[in-house]
Coordinates of C-alpha atoms in Angstrom, one line a residue:
X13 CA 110.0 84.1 87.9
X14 CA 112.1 86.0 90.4
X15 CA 113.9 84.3 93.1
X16 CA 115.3 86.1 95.9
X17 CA 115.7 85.8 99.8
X18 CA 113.0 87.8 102.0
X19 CA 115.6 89.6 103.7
X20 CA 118.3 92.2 101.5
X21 CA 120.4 90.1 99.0
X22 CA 123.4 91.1 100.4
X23 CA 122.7 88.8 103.5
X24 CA 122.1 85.7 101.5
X25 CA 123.6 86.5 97.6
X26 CA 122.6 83.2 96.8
X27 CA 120.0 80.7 97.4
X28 CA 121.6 77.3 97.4
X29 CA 119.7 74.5 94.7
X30 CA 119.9 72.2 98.4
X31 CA 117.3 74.8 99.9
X32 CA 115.2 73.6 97.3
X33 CA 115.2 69.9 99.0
X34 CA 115.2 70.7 102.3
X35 CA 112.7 68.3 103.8
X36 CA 110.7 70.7 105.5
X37 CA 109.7 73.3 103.0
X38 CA 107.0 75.4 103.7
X39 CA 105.1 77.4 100.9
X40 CA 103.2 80.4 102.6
X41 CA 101.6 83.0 99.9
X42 CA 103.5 86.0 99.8
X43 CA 100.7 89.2 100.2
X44 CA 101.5 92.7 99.2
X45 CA 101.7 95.6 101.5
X46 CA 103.8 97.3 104.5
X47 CA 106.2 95.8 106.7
X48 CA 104.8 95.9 110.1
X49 CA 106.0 94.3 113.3
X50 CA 104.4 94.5 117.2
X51 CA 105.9 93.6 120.5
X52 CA 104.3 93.8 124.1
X53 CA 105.7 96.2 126.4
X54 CA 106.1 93.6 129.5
X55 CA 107.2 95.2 132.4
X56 CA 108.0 91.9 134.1
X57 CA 111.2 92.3 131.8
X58 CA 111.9 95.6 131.4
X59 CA 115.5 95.0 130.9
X60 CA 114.9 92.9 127.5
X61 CA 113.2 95.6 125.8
X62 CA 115.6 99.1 123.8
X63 CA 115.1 102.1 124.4
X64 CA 112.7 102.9 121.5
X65 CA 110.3 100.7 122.6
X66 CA 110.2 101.7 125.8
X67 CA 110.1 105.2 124.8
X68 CA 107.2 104.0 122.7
X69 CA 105.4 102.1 125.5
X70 CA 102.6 103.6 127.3
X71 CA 102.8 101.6 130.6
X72 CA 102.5 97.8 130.9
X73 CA 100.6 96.2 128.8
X74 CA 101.3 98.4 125.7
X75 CA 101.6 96.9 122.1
X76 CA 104.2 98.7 120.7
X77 CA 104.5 98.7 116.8
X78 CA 106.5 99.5 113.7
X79 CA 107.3 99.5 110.5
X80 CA 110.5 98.1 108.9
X81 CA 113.2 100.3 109.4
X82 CA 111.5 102.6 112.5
X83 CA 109.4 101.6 115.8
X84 CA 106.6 104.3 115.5
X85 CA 104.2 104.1 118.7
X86 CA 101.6 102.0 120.7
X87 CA 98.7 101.2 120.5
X88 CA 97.4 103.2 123.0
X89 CA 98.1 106.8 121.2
X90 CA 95.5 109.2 119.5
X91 CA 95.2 107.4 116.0
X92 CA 95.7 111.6 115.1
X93 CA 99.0 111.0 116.0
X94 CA 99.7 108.2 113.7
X95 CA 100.5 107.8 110.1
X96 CA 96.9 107.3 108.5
X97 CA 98.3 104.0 106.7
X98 CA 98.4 102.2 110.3
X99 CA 95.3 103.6 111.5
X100 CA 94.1 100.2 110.9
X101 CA 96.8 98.4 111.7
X102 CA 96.6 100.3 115.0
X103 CA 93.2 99.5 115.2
X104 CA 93.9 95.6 114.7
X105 CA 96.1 96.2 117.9
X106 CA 93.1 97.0 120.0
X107 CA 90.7 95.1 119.4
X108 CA 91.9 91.9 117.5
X109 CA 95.4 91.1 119.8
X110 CA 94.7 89.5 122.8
X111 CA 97.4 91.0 125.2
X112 CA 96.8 88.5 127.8
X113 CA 97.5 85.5 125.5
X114 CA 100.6 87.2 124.1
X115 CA 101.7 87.8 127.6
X116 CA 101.5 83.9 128.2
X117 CA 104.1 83.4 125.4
X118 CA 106.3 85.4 126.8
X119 CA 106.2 82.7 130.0
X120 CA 107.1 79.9 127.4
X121 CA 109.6 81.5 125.3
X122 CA 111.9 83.4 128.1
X123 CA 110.6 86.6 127.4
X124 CA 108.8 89.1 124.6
X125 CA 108.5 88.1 121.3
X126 CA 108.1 90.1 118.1
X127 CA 105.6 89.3 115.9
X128 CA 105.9 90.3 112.5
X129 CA 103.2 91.0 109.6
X130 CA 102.1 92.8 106.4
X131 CA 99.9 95.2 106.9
X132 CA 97.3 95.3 103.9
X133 CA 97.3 98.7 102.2
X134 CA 97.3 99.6 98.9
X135 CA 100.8 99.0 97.6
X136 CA 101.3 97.1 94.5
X137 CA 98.2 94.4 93.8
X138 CA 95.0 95.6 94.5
X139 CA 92.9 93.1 96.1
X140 CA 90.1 94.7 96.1
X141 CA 90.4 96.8 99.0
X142 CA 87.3 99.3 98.6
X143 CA 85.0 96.6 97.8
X144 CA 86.0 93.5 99.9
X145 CA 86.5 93.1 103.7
X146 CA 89.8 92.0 104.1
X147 CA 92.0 91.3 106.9
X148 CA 94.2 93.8 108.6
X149 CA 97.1 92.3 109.6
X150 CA 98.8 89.2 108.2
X151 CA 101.2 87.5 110.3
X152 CA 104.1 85.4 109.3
X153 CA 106.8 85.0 111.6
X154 CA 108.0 85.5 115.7
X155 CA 111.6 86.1 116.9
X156 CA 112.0 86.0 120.6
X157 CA 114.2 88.6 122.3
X158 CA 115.9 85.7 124.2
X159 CA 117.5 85.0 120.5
X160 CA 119.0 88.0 119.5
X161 CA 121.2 90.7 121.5
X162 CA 119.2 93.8 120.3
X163 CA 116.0 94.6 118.5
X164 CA 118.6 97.1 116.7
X165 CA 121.8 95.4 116.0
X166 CA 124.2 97.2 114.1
X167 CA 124.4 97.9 110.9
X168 CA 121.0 97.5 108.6
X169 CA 118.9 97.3 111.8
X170 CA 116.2 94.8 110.2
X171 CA 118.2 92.6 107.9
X172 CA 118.2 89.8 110.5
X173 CA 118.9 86.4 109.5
X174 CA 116.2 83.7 110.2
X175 CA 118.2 82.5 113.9
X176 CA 116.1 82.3 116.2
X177 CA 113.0 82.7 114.8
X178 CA 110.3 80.5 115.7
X179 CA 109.8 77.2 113.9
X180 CA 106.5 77.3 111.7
X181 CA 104.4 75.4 113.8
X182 CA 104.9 77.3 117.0
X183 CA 105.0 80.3 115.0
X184 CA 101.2 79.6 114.0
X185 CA 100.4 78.6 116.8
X186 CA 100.9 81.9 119.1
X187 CA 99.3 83.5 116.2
X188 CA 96.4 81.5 116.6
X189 CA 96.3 81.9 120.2
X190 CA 96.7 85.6 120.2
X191 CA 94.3 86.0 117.8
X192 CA 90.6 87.2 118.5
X193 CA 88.7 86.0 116.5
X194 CA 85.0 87.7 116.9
X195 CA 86.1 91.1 115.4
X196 CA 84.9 92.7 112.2
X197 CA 87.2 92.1 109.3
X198 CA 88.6 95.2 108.7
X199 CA 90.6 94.6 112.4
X200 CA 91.5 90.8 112.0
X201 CA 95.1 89.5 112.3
X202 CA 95.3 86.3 110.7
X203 CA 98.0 84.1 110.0
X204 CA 99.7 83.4 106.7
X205 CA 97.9 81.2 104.1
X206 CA 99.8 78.0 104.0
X207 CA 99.6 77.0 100.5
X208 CA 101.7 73.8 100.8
X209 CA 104.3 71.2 102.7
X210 CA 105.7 70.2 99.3
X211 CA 108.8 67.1 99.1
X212 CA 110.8 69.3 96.8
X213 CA 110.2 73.0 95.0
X214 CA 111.2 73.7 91.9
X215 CA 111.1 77.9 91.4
X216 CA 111.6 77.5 87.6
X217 CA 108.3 75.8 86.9
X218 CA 106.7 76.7 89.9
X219 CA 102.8 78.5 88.6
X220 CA 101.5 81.5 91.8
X221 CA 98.0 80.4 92.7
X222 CA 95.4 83.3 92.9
X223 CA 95.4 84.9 96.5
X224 CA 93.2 83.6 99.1
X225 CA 92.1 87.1 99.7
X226 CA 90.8 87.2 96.6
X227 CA 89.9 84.6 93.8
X228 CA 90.4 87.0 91.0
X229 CA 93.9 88.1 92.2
X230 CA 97.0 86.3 90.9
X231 CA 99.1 86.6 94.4
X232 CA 102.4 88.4 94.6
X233 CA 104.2 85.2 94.7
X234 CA 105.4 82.4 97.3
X235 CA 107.8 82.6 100.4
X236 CA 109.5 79.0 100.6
X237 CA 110.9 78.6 104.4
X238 CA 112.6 76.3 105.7
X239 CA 113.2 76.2 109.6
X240 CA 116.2 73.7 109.5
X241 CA 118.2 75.6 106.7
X242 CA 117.0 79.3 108.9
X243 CA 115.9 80.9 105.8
X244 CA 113.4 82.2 103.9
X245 CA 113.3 83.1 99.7
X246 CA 110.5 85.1 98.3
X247 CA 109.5 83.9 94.5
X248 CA 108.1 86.6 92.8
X249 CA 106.4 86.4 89.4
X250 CA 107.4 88.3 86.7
X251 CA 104.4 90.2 86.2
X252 CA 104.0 91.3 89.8
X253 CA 107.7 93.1 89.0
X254 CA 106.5 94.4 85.8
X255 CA 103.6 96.2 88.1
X256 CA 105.3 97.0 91.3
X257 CA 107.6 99.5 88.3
X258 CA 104.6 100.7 87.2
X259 CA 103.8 101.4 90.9
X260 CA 106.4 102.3 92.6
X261 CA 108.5 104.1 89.3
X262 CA 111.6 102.0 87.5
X263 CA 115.1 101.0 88.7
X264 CA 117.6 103.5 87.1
X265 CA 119.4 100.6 85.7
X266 CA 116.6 99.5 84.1
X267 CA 115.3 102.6 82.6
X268 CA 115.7 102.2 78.7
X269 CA 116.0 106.1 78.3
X270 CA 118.0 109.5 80.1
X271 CA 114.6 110.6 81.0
X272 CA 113.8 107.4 82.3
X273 CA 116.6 107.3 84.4
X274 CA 116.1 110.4 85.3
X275 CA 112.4 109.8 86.6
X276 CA 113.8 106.7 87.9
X277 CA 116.2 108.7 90.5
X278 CA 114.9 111.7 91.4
X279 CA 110.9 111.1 91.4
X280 CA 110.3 109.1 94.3
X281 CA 107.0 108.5 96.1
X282 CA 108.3 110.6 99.4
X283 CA 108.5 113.8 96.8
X284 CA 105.5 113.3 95.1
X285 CA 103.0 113.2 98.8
X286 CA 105.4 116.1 100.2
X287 CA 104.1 118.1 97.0
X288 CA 100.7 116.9 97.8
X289 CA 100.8 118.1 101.4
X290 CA 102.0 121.6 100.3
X291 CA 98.9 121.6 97.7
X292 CA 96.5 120.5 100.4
X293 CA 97.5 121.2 103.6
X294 CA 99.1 124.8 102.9
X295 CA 97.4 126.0 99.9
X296 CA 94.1 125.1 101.0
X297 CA 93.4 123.1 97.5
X298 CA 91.1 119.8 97.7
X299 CA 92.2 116.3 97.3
X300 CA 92.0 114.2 94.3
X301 CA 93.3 112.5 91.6
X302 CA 92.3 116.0 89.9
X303 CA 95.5 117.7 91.6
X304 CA 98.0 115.8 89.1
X305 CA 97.7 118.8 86.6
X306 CA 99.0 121.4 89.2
X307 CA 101.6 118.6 91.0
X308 CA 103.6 117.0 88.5
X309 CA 105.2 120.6 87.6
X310 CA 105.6 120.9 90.8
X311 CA 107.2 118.1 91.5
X312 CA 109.4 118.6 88.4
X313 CA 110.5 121.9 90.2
X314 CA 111.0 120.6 93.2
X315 CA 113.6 118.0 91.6
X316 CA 115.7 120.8 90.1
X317 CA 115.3 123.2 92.8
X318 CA 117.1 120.5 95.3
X319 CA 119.0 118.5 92.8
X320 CA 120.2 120.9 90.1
X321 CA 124.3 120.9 90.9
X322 CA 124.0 117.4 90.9
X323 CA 122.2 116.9 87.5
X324 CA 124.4 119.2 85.7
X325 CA 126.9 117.0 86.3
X326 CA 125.0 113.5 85.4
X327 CA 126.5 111.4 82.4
X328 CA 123.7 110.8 80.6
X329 CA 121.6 112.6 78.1
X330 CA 118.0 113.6 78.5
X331 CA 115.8 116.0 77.4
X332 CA 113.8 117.7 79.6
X333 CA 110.3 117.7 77.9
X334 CA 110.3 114.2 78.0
X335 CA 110.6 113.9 81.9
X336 CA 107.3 116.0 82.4
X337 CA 104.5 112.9 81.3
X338 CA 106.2 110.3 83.4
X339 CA 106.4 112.6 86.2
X340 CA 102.7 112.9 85.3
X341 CA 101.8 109.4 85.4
X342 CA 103.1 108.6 88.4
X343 CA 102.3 111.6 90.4
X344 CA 98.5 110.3 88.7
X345 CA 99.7 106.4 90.9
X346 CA 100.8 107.7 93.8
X347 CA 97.2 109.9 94.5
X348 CA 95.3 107.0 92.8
X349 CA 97.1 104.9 96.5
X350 CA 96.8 107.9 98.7
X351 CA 93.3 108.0 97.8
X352 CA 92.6 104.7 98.1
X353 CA 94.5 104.1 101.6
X354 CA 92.7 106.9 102.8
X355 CA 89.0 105.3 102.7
X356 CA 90.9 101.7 103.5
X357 CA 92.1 103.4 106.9
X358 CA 89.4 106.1 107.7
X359 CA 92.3 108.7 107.6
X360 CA 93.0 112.1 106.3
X361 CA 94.7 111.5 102.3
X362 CA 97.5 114.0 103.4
X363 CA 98.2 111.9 106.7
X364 CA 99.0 108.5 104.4
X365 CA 102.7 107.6 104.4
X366 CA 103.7 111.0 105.8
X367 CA 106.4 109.5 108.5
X368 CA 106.2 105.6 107.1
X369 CA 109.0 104.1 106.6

């Protein structure tokens, strides 16, 4: 089992044993996605908001959203204009947010709030996302402007510690008043499952239920909270970080060979669905998981055509022959989630992930 704080390690390097008996734990399953995070544009304060958002705002009244490191629109803009993998997420805005309610917190807690979320796409764990109806948005915690100096402090711009944020219980409870609740599925925002209010938590022994979004899903893991302590640690099981690898490619220091490493570094999810673009949107070809014997040299090329000064130069050994099948099999992942996002979100394949980051 992995144990590591929800926000970067460098923030929090170590979890204390004492967070383990804080009094008020809170276990919340942990669900697998994309960071995503809404505020309402308010014009009744104007002067709490940055200049992204109101850049992004489309008048009063706007819910203006993003993703973890960038603040990419509203949800009043032409879904064309939008990453396909928030077309839902986009879509939750409209018709499962009730603006009004969310402008009532804003009374209570001296201004705008941010609400933050996973939105469910295809990332890791596949819950079954072509064959269930699932929820769009999960939420799982607020922070109120009044708390913090800018929605973009400096340094990382997202690494912000839990101060401020709202305790659990009024945390669920604007999600459950913002909420609306007669909308199909597929554009539900719902809150995080609370799995359990435990006395003390034990990480070591602890066993990650199934998901409650589906029964024959082992979940990701847990996030333990506690509001008096103002922090939040993930626990992820192993097996989850044995298939977010497989996913997502290998750390380089864990690769176990030089062309492992080398895969590791230089084929990143980014390179692989620019390749697919070129394939598809300028060479006319049609999309599917068929593509991967005409991408993954291309991809291959495309590493040495940008990098090649700076692999001469690299200290380990590798032969070259052996990067080509794992540049395969993951180039055969990554369309596998395109694919598969694609249908979730009604979107073109070529539009998924294109500008989210």
């Amino acid at each position: 089992m992995k144990v590591y704080p929800k926000i970067p390690r460098y923030d929090h390097p170590v979890v204390p044993e004492s967070f383990f008996d804080a009094e008020d734990l809170v276990v919340l399953e942990k669900f697998d996605g994309s960071s995503f995070r809404f505020t309402l544009y308010d014009e009744r304060h104007a002067s709490s908001y940055p200049d992204p958002v109101i850049n992004a705002a489309d008048g009063d009244g706007s819910l203006v959203f993003g993703t973890r490191r960038s603040i990419m629109g509203c949800h009043r803009d032409d879904l064309e204009d939008i990453d396909g993998a928030l077309h839902r997420a986009v879509r939750c805005l409209r018709d499962g947010i009730d603006v009004d309610a969310l402008r009532r917190a804003h009374d209570e807690h001296d201004g705008p709030l941010i609400v933050y979320a996973e939105n469910l796409v295809y990332s890791t764990l596949d819950y079954g996302y072509t064959e269930r109806d699932l929820p769009a948005l999960v939420a799982f915690d607020v922070l109120p402007y009044a708390a913090i100096d800018s929605m973009t402090p400096p340094g990382s711009p997202y690494a912000e510690t839990f101060e401020g944020f709202l305790p659990t219980r009024m945390a669920w409870d604007v999600f459950d008043r913002i909420r609306i609740e007669n909308v199909s599925t597929d554009r539900a925002f719902v809150p995080a499952t609370i799995i359990a209010k435990p006395t003390e938590f034990d990480p070591e022994t602890y066993t990650v239920p199934q998901s409650s979004l589906a029964g024959d899903v082992c979940a990701e893991g847990v996030v333990v909270r506690s509001d008096s302590q103002n922090r939040r640690v993930k626990v992820v099981r192993d097996a989850f970080e044995e298939l977010n690898r497989e996913q997502f490619g290998q750390d380089p220091d864990d690769a176990e060979t030089g062309a492992e490493q080398f895969v590791a570094m230089y084929c990143t999810s980014a390179r692989i669905r620019k390749t697919v673009r070129t394939l598809v949107v300028e060479e006319g070809r049609e999309f599917g998981v068929h593509l991967v014997e005409d991408l993954y040299p291309r991809v291959v090329e495309d590493i040495w055509a940008e990098h090649w000064q700076e692999i001469m130069r690299l200290e380990f050994e590798f032969t070259p022959a052996d990067v080509y099948p794992l540049v395969a099999k993951r180039c055969v992942t990554e369309l596998r989630k395109m694919e598969t996002n694609a249908e979730l979100n009604d979107a073109d394949p070529t539009t998924i992930w294109q500008h989210l980051s």
